[in-house]
Amino acid sequence: MGQINWRDNWTSALEEAKKLDRRIVLELYMDGCSHCARLHNETHTDEKVAQTLNSGYVPVRLEGRGHMDVVKKFNVTGAPTTLVFDQEGKELHRFAGFYAPQEYLEELKKAG
């Protein structure tokens, strides 16, 4: 079972991404959301997904209601929403909803 080293602060993740020259994956979820729970329990625990996020990205996971500033900043309208940014904080790709592990990895590749 994979374990993702999630960060819980957008600003410090951005600084870390610049320092490490890595992209950022930002996961916005809501407590009580069944699709969010399924994404977290099925996809995020996949060995290949965890390894990909930990080694190639700075992964950030935030509960949307507790981080409305981030939700509004990136105009997120549903949960779960996954956003991929370059190390400067420029959005490259976004996808919403539940994705099985292989589909999730394919969505990450769409960021280029």
N, CA, C and O atoms as a GROMACS GRO file, in nm:
protein
  448
    1MET      N    1   0.084  -0.119   0.000
    1MET     CA    2   0.000   0.000   0.000
    1MET      C    3   0.088   0.124   0.000
    1MET      O    4   0.181   0.136   0.080
    2GLY      N    5   0.057   0.216  -0.090
    2GLY     CA    6   0.135   0.338  -0.103
    2GLY      C    7   0.096   0.444  -0.001
    2GLY      O    8  -0.018   0.448   0.047
    3GLN      N    9   0.191   0.528   0.032
    3GLN     CA   10   0.169   0.637   0.127
    3GLN      C   11   0.221   0.765   0.064
    3GLN      O   12   0.341   0.776   0.036
    4ILE      N   13   0.132   0.863   0.042
    4ILE     CA   14   0.173   0.991  -0.016
    4ILE      C   15   0.211   1.087   0.096
    4ILE      O   16   0.143   1.097   0.198
    5ASN      N   17   0.321   1.156   0.075
    5ASN     CA   18   0.370   1.253   0.173
    5ASN      C   19   0.304   1.388   0.145
    5ASN      O   20   0.366   1.480   0.093
    6TRP      N   21   0.175   1.398   0.181
    6TRP     CA   22   0.097   1.519   0.154
    6TRP      C   23   0.147   1.637   0.234
    6TRP      O   24   0.182   1.623   0.351
    7ARG      N   25   0.151   1.753   0.171
    7ARG     CA   26   0.175   1.880   0.241
    7ARG      C   27   0.038   1.941   0.269
    7ARG      O   28  -0.060   1.910   0.202
    8ASP      N   29   0.033   2.028   0.368
    8ASP     CA   30  -0.096   2.090   0.402
    8ASP      C   31  -0.090   2.242   0.398
    8ASP      O   32  -0.171   2.310   0.462
    9ASN      N   33   0.006   2.295   0.321
    9ASN     CA   34   0.019   2.440   0.312
    9ASN      C   35   0.060   2.476   0.169
    9ASN      O   36   0.168   2.439   0.124
   10TRP      N   37  -0.026   2.549   0.099
   10TRP     CA   38   0.000   2.585  -0.040
   10TRP      C   39   0.126   2.669  -0.055
   10TRP      O   40   0.208   2.643  -0.143
   11THR      N   41   0.142   2.771   0.029
   11THR     CA   42   0.254   2.864   0.016
   11THR      C   43   0.388   2.794   0.036
   11THR      O   44   0.481   2.814  -0.043
   12SER      N   45   0.399   2.713   0.140
   12SER     CA   46   0.527   2.645   0.162
   12SER      C   47   0.552   2.538   0.056
   12SER      O   48   0.667   2.510   0.022
   13ALA      N   49   0.444   2.477   0.002
   13ALA     CA   50   0.460   2.379  -0.107
   13ALA      C   51   0.515   2.447  -0.232
   13ALA      O   52   0.597   2.390  -0.303
   14LEU      N   53   0.469   2.568  -0.258
   14LEU     CA   54   0.518   2.643  -0.374
   14LEU      C   55   0.667   2.673  -0.358
   14LEU      O   56   0.743   2.661  -0.454
   15GLU      N   57   0.708   2.713  -0.238
   15GLU     CA   58   0.850   2.739  -0.212
   15GLU      C   59   0.931   2.611  -0.230
   15GLU      O   60   1.039   2.614  -0.290
   16GLU      N   61   0.879   2.500  -0.178
   16GLU     CA   62   0.947   2.371  -0.191
   16GLU      C   63   0.960   2.330  -0.338
   16GLU      O   64   1.064   2.279  -0.379
   17ALA      N   65   0.854   2.350  -0.415
   17ALA     CA   66   0.854   2.313  -0.558
   17ALA      C   67   0.961   2.392  -0.634
   17ALA      O   68   1.030   2.337  -0.720
   18LYS      N   69   0.975   2.520  -0.602
   18LYS     CA   70   1.078   2.602  -0.666
   18LYS      C   71   1.217   2.551  -0.630
   18LYS      O   72   1.304   2.540  -0.716
   19LYS      N   73   1.236   2.520  -0.503
   19LYS     CA   74   1.365   2.472  -0.455
   19LYS      C   75   1.404   2.339  -0.518
   19LYS      O   76   1.519   2.318  -0.556
   20LEU      N   77   1.306   2.248  -0.529
   20LEU     CA   78   1.332   2.113  -0.582
   20LEU      C   79   1.314   2.103  -0.733
   20LEU      O   80   1.343   2.000  -0.793
   21ASP      N   81   1.264   2.213  -0.796
   21ASP     CA   82   1.234   2.214  -0.938
   21ASP      C   83   1.136   2.102  -0.973
   21ASP      O   84   1.160   2.023  -1.065
   22ARG      N   85   1.026   2.096  -0.899
   22ARG     CA   86   0.921   1.996  -0.920
   22ARG      C   87   0.787   2.064  -0.942
   22ARG      O   88   0.766   2.178  -0.902
   23ARG      N   89   0.698   1.991  -1.005
   23ARG     CA   90   0.560   2.037  -1.020
   23ARG      C   91   0.484   2.012  -0.890
   23ARG      O   92   0.529   1.939  -0.802
   24ILE      N   93   0.369   2.076  -0.881
   24ILE     CA   94   0.283   2.061  -0.763
   24ILE      C   95   0.153   1.992  -0.806
   24ILE      O   96   0.096   2.026  -0.909
   25VAL      N   97   0.108   1.896  -0.726
   25VAL     CA   98  -0.026   1.841  -0.741
   25VAL      C   99  -0.105   1.889  -0.621
   25VAL      O  100  -0.071   1.859  -0.507
   26LEU      N  101  -0.212   1.963  -0.648
   26LEU     CA  102  -0.299   2.014  -0.542
   26LEU      C  103  -0.431   1.940  -0.549
   26LEU      O  104  -0.501   1.943  -0.650
   27GLU      N  105  -0.464   1.874  -0.440
   27GLU     CA  106  -0.589   1.799  -0.429
   27GLU      C  107  -0.681   1.875  -0.335
   27GLU      O  108  -0.648   1.894  -0.217
   28LEU      N  109  -0.796   1.919  -0.385
   28LEU     CA  110  -0.894   1.985  -0.300
   28LEU      C  111  -1.011   1.890  -0.280
   28LEU      O  112  -1.071   1.841  -0.376
   29TYR      N  113  -1.042   1.863  -0.154
   29TYR     CA  114  -1.149   1.768  -0.121
   29TYR      C  115  -1.240   1.830  -0.017
   29TYR      O  116  -1.213   1.938   0.035
   30MET      N  117  -1.351   1.760   0.012
   30MET     CA  118  -1.441   1.804   0.120
   30MET      C  119  -1.470   1.685   0.209
   30MET      O  120  -1.496   1.574   0.162
   31ASP      N  121  -1.466   1.708   0.339
   31ASP     CA  122  -1.505   1.604   0.434
   31ASP      C  123  -1.650   1.564   0.405
   31ASP      O  124  -1.734   1.650   0.380
   32GLY      N  125  -1.678   1.436   0.408
   32GLY     CA  126  -1.813   1.387   0.384
   32GLY      C  127  -1.844   1.362   0.237
   32GLY      O  128  -1.953   1.316   0.204
   33CYS      N  129  -1.750   1.390   0.148
   33CYS     CA  130  -1.768   1.370   0.004
   33CYS      C  131  -1.727   1.227  -0.031
   33CYS      O  132  -1.612   1.189  -0.010
   34SER      N  133  -1.821   1.148  -0.083
   34SER     CA  134  -1.792   1.006  -0.111
   34SER      C  135  -1.688   0.989  -0.221
   34SER      O  136  -1.603   0.900  -0.213
   35HIS      N  137  -1.693   1.072  -0.325
   35HIS     CA  138  -1.593   1.062  -0.432
   35HIS      C  139  -1.454   1.099  -0.381
   35HIS      O  140  -1.354   1.040  -0.423
   36CYS      N  141  -1.448   1.196  -0.291
   36CYS     CA  142  -1.320   1.238  -0.232
   36CYS      C  143  -1.261   1.123  -0.150
   36CYS      O  144  -1.142   1.093  -0.160
   37ALA      N  145  -1.346   1.060  -0.069
   37ALA     CA  146  -1.301   0.949   0.016
   37ALA      C  147  -1.253   0.833  -0.071
   37ALA      O  148  -1.152   0.771  -0.041
   38ARG      N  149  -1.327   0.805  -0.177
   38ARG     CA  150  -1.289   0.694  -0.265
   38ARG      C  151  -1.156   0.724  -0.334
   38ARG      O  152  -1.071   0.635  -0.344
   39LEU      N  153  -1.136   0.847  -0.381
   39LEU     CA  154  -1.010   0.886  -0.444
   39LEU      C  155  -0.895   0.868  -0.345
   39LEU      O  156  -0.789   0.815  -0.380
   40HIS      N  157  -0.917   0.911  -0.222
   40HIS     CA  158  -0.813   0.904  -0.120
   40HIS      C  159  -0.785   0.759  -0.079
   40HIS      O  160  -0.669   0.721  -0.062
   41ASN      N  161  -0.889   0.678  -0.062
   41ASN     CA  162  -0.872   0.541  -0.012
   41ASN      C  163  -0.835   0.440  -0.119
   41ASN      O  164  -0.770   0.340  -0.088
   42GLU      N  165  -0.874   0.463  -0.244
   42GLU     CA  166  -0.845   0.367  -0.350
   42GLU      C  167  -0.729   0.411  -0.439
   42GLU      O  168  -0.638   0.332  -0.466
   43THR      N  169  -0.730   0.535  -0.484
   43THR     CA  170  -0.630   0.581  -0.579
   43THR      C  171  -0.502   0.627  -0.511
   43THR      O  172  -0.392   0.589  -0.551
   44HIS      N  173  -0.516   0.709  -0.408
   44HIS     CA  174  -0.396   0.762  -0.341
   44HIS      C  175  -0.316   0.655  -0.268
   44HIS      O  176  -0.198   0.675  -0.241
   45THR      N  177  -0.378   0.542  -0.238
   45THR     CA  178  -0.304   0.435  -0.168
   45THR      C  179  -0.237   0.339  -0.267
   45THR      O  180  -0.163   0.249  -0.226
   46ASP      N  181  -0.262   0.358  -0.396
   46ASP     CA  182  -0.197   0.274  -0.497
   46ASP      C  183  -0.047   0.300  -0.496
   46ASP      O  184  -0.003   0.415  -0.493
   47GLU      N  185   0.031   0.193  -0.499
   47GLU     CA  186   0.178   0.202  -0.490
   47GLU      C  187   0.236   0.292  -0.599
   47GLU      O  188   0.322   0.376  -0.571
   48LYS      N  189   0.190   0.275  -0.722
   48LYS     CA  190   0.246   0.352  -0.834
   48LYS      C  191   0.205   0.499  -0.827
   48LYS      O  192   0.286   0.587  -0.857
   49VAL      N  193   0.082   0.527  -0.786
   49VAL     CA  194   0.037   0.665  -0.770
   49VAL      C  195   0.119   0.734  -0.661
   49VAL      O  196   0.169   0.845  -0.681
   50ALA      N  197   0.132   0.668  -0.547
   50ALA     CA  198   0.209   0.725  -0.435
   50ALA      C  199   0.353   0.750  -0.475
   50ALA      O  200   0.409   0.855  -0.446
   51GLN      N  201   0.413   0.653  -0.542
   51GLN     CA  202   0.553   0.666  -0.582
   51GLN      C  203   0.570   0.781  -0.683
   51GLN      O  204   0.666   0.857  -0.675
   52THR      N  205   0.476   0.792  -0.777
   52THR     CA  206   0.481   0.900  -0.878
   52THR      C  207   0.469   1.037  -0.812
   52THR      O  208   0.547   1.127  -0.842
   53LEU      N  209   0.372   1.052  -0.722
   53LEU     CA  210   0.353   1.182  -0.656
   53LEU      C  211   0.470   1.217  -0.565
   53LEU      O  212   0.516   1.331  -0.564
   54ASN      N  213   0.518   1.120  -0.487
   54ASN     CA  214   0.626   1.148  -0.393
   54ASN      C  215   0.759   1.178  -0.461
   54ASN      O  216   0.836   1.260  -0.412
   55SER      N  217   0.786   1.114  -0.574
   55SER     CA  218   0.916   1.131  -0.637
   55SER      C  219   0.920   1.240  -0.743
   55SER      O  220   1.026   1.293  -0.774
   56GLY      N  221   0.804   1.275  -0.800
   56GLY     CA  222   0.806   1.371  -0.910
   56GLY      C  223   0.734   1.502  -0.885
   56GLY      O  224   0.744   1.594  -0.966
   57TYR      N  225   0.663   1.511  -0.774
   57TYR     CA  226   0.580   1.629  -0.746
   57TYR      C  227   0.594   1.670  -0.600
   57TYR      O  228   0.652   1.598  -0.518
   58VAL      N  229   0.540   1.787  -0.570
   58VAL     CA  230   0.517   1.826  -0.432
   58VAL      C  231   0.366   1.813  -0.413
   58VAL      O  232   0.291   1.899  -0.459
   59PRO      N  233   0.320   1.706  -0.346
   59PRO     CA  234   0.176   1.683  -0.332
   59PRO      C  235   0.115   1.761  -0.215
   59PRO      O  236   0.167   1.758  -0.103
   60VAL      N  237   0.006   1.830  -0.243
   60VAL     CA  238  -0.064   1.910  -0.141
   60VAL      C  239  -0.210   1.864  -0.138
   60VAL      O  240  -0.273   1.850  -0.243
   61ARG      N  241  -0.263   1.839  -0.020
   61ARG     CA  242  -0.404   1.798  -0.007
   61ARG      C  243  -0.471   1.888   0.097
   61ARG      O  244  -0.429   1.893   0.212
   62LEU      N  245  -0.575   1.960   0.054
   62LEU     CA  246  -0.642   2.056   0.140
   62LEU      C  247  -0.792   2.032   0.141
   62LEU      O  248  -0.853   2.004   0.038
   63GLU      N  249  -0.851   2.044   0.260
   63GLU     CA  250  -0.997   2.037   0.274
   63GLU      C  251  -1.051   2.173   0.230
   63GLU      O  252  -1.017   2.276   0.288
   64GLY      N  253  -1.136   2.173   0.127
   64GLY     CA  254  -1.180   2.296   0.063
   64GLY      C  255  -1.243   2.398   0.154
   64GLY      O  256  -1.210   2.516   0.147
   65ARG      N  257  -1.335   2.354   0.241
   65ARG     CA  258  -1.404   2.451   0.328
   65ARG      C  259  -1.307   2.520   0.423
   65ARG      O  260  -1.331   2.633   0.464
   66GLY      N  261  -1.201   2.453   0.459
   66GLY     CA  262  -1.102   2.513   0.549
   66GLY      C  263  -1.000   2.599   0.477
   66GLY      O  264  -0.918   2.665   0.540
   67HIS      N  265  -1.005   2.598   0.343
   67HIS     CA  266  -0.908   2.673   0.262
   67HIS      C  267  -0.980   2.744   0.148
   67HIS      O  268  -0.944   2.730   0.031
   68MET      N  269  -1.084   2.821   0.184
   68MET     CA  270  -1.164   2.889   0.082
   68MET      C  271  -1.081   2.989   0.001
   68MET      O  272  -1.114   3.017  -0.114
   69ASP      N  273  -0.975   3.042   0.059
   69ASP     CA  274  -0.888   3.134  -0.014
   69ASP      C  275  -0.827   3.063  -0.135
   69ASP      O  276  -0.821   3.120  -0.244
   70VAL      N  277  -0.783   2.938  -0.117
   70VAL     CA  278  -0.724   2.860  -0.226
   70VAL      C  279  -0.832   2.819  -0.326
   70VAL      O  280  -0.811   2.825  -0.447
   71VAL      N  281  -0.948   2.777  -0.275
   71VAL     CA  282  -1.060   2.738  -0.360
   71VAL      C  283  -1.098   2.854  -0.453
   71VAL      O  284  -1.116   2.835  -0.573
   72LYS      N  285  -1.110   2.973  -0.397
   72LYS     CA  286  -1.148   3.091  -0.476
   72LYS      C  287  -1.036   3.133  -0.571
   72LYS      O  288  -1.062   3.169  -0.686
   73LYS      N  289  -0.914   3.128  -0.522
   73LYS     CA  290  -0.799   3.169  -0.605
   73LYS      C  291  -0.793   3.089  -0.734
   73LYS      O  292  -0.762   3.144  -0.840
   74PHE      N  293  -0.822   2.958  -0.726
   74PHE     CA  294  -0.812   2.872  -0.844
   74PHE      C  295  -0.948   2.838  -0.905
   74PHE      O  296  -0.958   2.752  -0.992
   75ASN      N  297  -1.053   2.907  -0.858
   75ASN     CA  298  -1.187   2.892  -0.914
   75ASN      C  299  -1.232   2.745  -0.919
   75ASN      O  300  -1.277   2.696  -1.022
   76VAL      N  301  -1.218   2.678  -0.807
   76VAL     CA  302  -1.259   2.538  -0.797
   76VAL      C  303  -1.406   2.534  -0.758
   76VAL      O  304  -1.448   2.600  -0.663
   77THR      N  305  -1.485   2.455  -0.832
   77THR     CA  306  -1.629   2.453  -0.810
   77THR      C  307  -1.682   2.318  -0.764
   77THR      O  308  -1.802   2.306  -0.738
   78GLY      N  309  -1.598   2.218  -0.753
   78GLY     CA  310  -1.645   2.087  -0.709
   78GLY      C  311  -1.534   2.009  -0.642
   78GLY      O  312  -1.416   2.045  -0.649
   79ALA      N  313  -1.574   1.903  -0.576
   79ALA     CA  314  -1.476   1.820  -0.505
   79ALA      C  315  -1.499   1.673  -0.539
   79ALA      O  316  -1.614   1.630  -0.554
   80PRO      N  317  -1.393   1.597  -0.551
   80PRO     CA  318  -1.253   1.640  -0.546
   80PRO      C  319  -1.209   1.703  -0.678
   80PRO      O  320  -1.256   1.664  -0.785
   81THR      N  321  -1.120   1.798  -0.669
   81THR     CA  322  -1.056   1.856  -0.787
   81THR      C  323  -0.906   1.845  -0.768
   81THR      O  324  -0.852   1.880  -0.664
   82THR      N  325  -0.839   1.795  -0.872
   82THR     CA  326  -0.693   1.781  -0.873
   82THR      C  327  -0.638   1.882  -0.971
   82THR      O  328  -0.680   1.888  -1.086
   83LEU      N  329  -0.542   1.963  -0.926
   83LEU     CA  330  -0.480   2.064  -1.011
   83LEU      C  331  -0.330   2.036  -1.016
   83LEU      O  332  -0.269   2.001  -0.916
   84VAL      N  333  -0.272   2.052  -1.135
   84VAL     CA  334  -0.128   2.034  -1.154
   84VAL      C  335  -0.070   2.169  -1.192
   84VAL      O  336  -0.119   2.236  -1.283
   85PHE      N  337   0.035   2.209  -1.122
   85PHE     CA  338   0.101   2.338  -1.145
   85PHE      C  339   0.249   2.316  -1.174
   85PHE      O  340   0.309   2.217  -1.133
   86ASP      N  341   0.306   2.413  -1.248
   86ASP     CA  342   0.451   2.409  -1.262
   86ASP      C  343   0.512   2.468  -1.134
   86ASP      O  344   0.440   2.512  -1.044
   87GLN      N  345   0.644   2.469  -1.126
   87GLN     CA  346   0.710   2.513  -1.003
   87GLN      C  347   0.694   2.662  -0.974
   87GLN      O  348   0.728   2.709  -0.865
   88GLU      N  349   0.642   2.737  -1.072
   88GLU     CA  350   0.615   2.879  -1.051
   88GLU      C  351   0.470   2.905  -1.008
   88GLU      O  352   0.433   3.019  -0.980
   89GLY      N  353   0.389   2.799  -1.002
   89GLY     CA  354   0.250   2.815  -0.961
   89GLY      C  355   0.155   2.838  -1.076
   89GLY      O  356   0.040   2.878  -1.054
   90LYS      N  357   0.199   2.814  -1.199
   90LYS     CA  358   0.112   2.828  -1.317
   90LYS      C  359   0.037   2.697  -1.337
   90LYS      O  360   0.097   2.590  -1.343
   91GLU      N  361  -0.096   2.708  -1.348
   91GLU     CA  362  -0.178   2.587  -1.366
   91GLU      C  363  -0.154   2.526  -1.503
   91GLU      O  364  -0.158   2.595  -1.605
   92LEU      N  365  -0.129   2.394  -1.504
   92LEU     CA  366  -0.103   2.321  -1.628
   92LEU      C  367  -0.221   2.232  -1.668
   92LEU      O  368  -0.247   2.212  -1.786
   93HIS      N  369  -0.291   2.180  -1.568
   93HIS     CA  370  -0.400   2.085  -1.596
   93HIS      C  371  -0.485   2.071  -1.471
   93HIS      O  372  -0.437   2.090  -1.359
   94ARG      N  373  -0.614   2.038  -1.490
   94ARG     CA  374  -0.701   2.009  -1.376
   94ARG      C  375  -0.798   1.900  -1.416
   94ARG      O  376  -0.837   1.889  -1.532
   95PHE      N  377  -0.836   1.820  -1.319
   95PHE     CA  378  -0.938   1.718  -1.342
   95PHE      C  379  -1.017   1.699  -1.214
   95PHE      O  380  -0.963   1.705  -1.104
   96ALA      N  381  -1.147   1.675  -1.232
   96ALA     CA  382  -1.237   1.667  -1.117
   96ALA      C  383  -1.298   1.528  -1.108
   96ALA      O  384  -1.318   1.460  -1.209
   97GLY      N  385  -1.328   1.487  -0.985
   97GLY     CA  386  -1.395   1.361  -0.963
   97GLY      C  387  -1.301   1.247  -0.930
   97GLY      O  388  -1.180   1.266  -0.912
   98PHE      N  389  -1.359   1.128  -0.923
   98PHE     CA  390  -1.283   1.007  -0.891
   98PHE      C  391  -1.217   0.952  -1.016
   98PHE      O  392  -1.278   0.946  -1.123
   99TYR      N  393  -1.092   0.911  -1.003
   99TYR     CA  394  -1.019   0.843  -1.108
   99TYR      C  395  -0.952   0.721  -1.047
   99TYR      O  396  -0.890   0.730  -0.941
  100ALA      N  397  -0.964   0.607  -1.115
  100ALA     CA  398  -0.892   0.487  -1.072
  100ALA      C  399  -0.742   0.514  -1.092
  100ALA      O  400  -0.705   0.604  -1.167
  101PRO      N  401  -0.655   0.437  -1.025
  101PRO     CA  402  -0.511   0.466  -1.030
  101PRO      C  403  -0.454   0.488  -1.170
  101PRO      O  404  -0.386   0.588  -1.192
  102GLN      N  405  -0.480   0.398  -1.264
  102GLN     CA  406  -0.421   0.412  -1.398
  102GLN      C  407  -0.473   0.538  -1.468
  102GLN      O  408  -0.397   0.608  -1.534
  103GLU      N  409  -0.602   0.566  -1.453
  103GLU     CA  410  -0.661   0.686  -1.514
  103GLU      C  411  -0.602   0.812  -1.450
  103GLU      O  412  -0.577   0.911  -1.519
  104TYR      N  413  -0.581   0.807  -1.319
  104TYR     CA  414  -0.523   0.920  -1.246
  104TYR      C  415  -0.384   0.952  -1.300
  104TYR      O  416  -0.350   1.068  -1.324
  105LEU      N  417  -0.303   0.848  -1.319
  105LEU     CA  418  -0.167   0.866  -1.372
  105LEU      C  419  -0.172   0.922  -1.514
  105LEU      O  420  -0.088   1.004  -1.551
  106GLU      N  421  -0.269   0.878  -1.593
  106GLU     CA  422  -0.283   0.931  -1.729
  106GLU      C  423  -0.322   1.078  -1.727
  106GLU      O  424  -0.275   1.155  -1.811
  107GLU      N  425  -0.406   1.118  -1.632
  107GLU     CA  426  -0.443   1.259  -1.619
  107GLU      C  427  -0.320   1.343  -1.582
  107GLU      O  428  -0.302   1.453  -1.635
  108LEU      N  429  -0.236   1.293  -1.493
  108LEU     CA  430  -0.115   1.366  -1.456
  108LEU      C  431  -0.027   1.390  -1.578
  108LEU      O  432   0.032   1.497  -1.592
  109LYS      N  433  -0.019   1.292  -1.666
  109LYS     CA  434   0.065   1.304  -1.788
  109LYS      C  435   0.013   1.413  -1.881
  109LYS      O  436   0.091   1.471  -1.957
  110LYS      N  437  -0.117   1.441  -1.876
  110LYS     CA  438  -0.175   1.542  -1.964
  110LYS      C  439  -0.122   1.683  -1.934
  110LYS      O  440  -0.136   1.773  -2.016
  111ALA      N  441  -0.062   1.700  -1.818
  111ALA     CA  442  -0.005   1.830  -1.782
  111ALA      C  443   0.120   1.859  -1.866
  111ALA      O  444   0.171   1.971  -1.865
  112GLY      N  445   0.169   1.758  -1.938
  112GLY     CA  446   0.284   1.776  -2.026
  112GLY      C  447   0.416   1.749  -1.960
  112GLY      O  448   0.521   1.761  -2.025
   0.00000   0.00000   0.00000
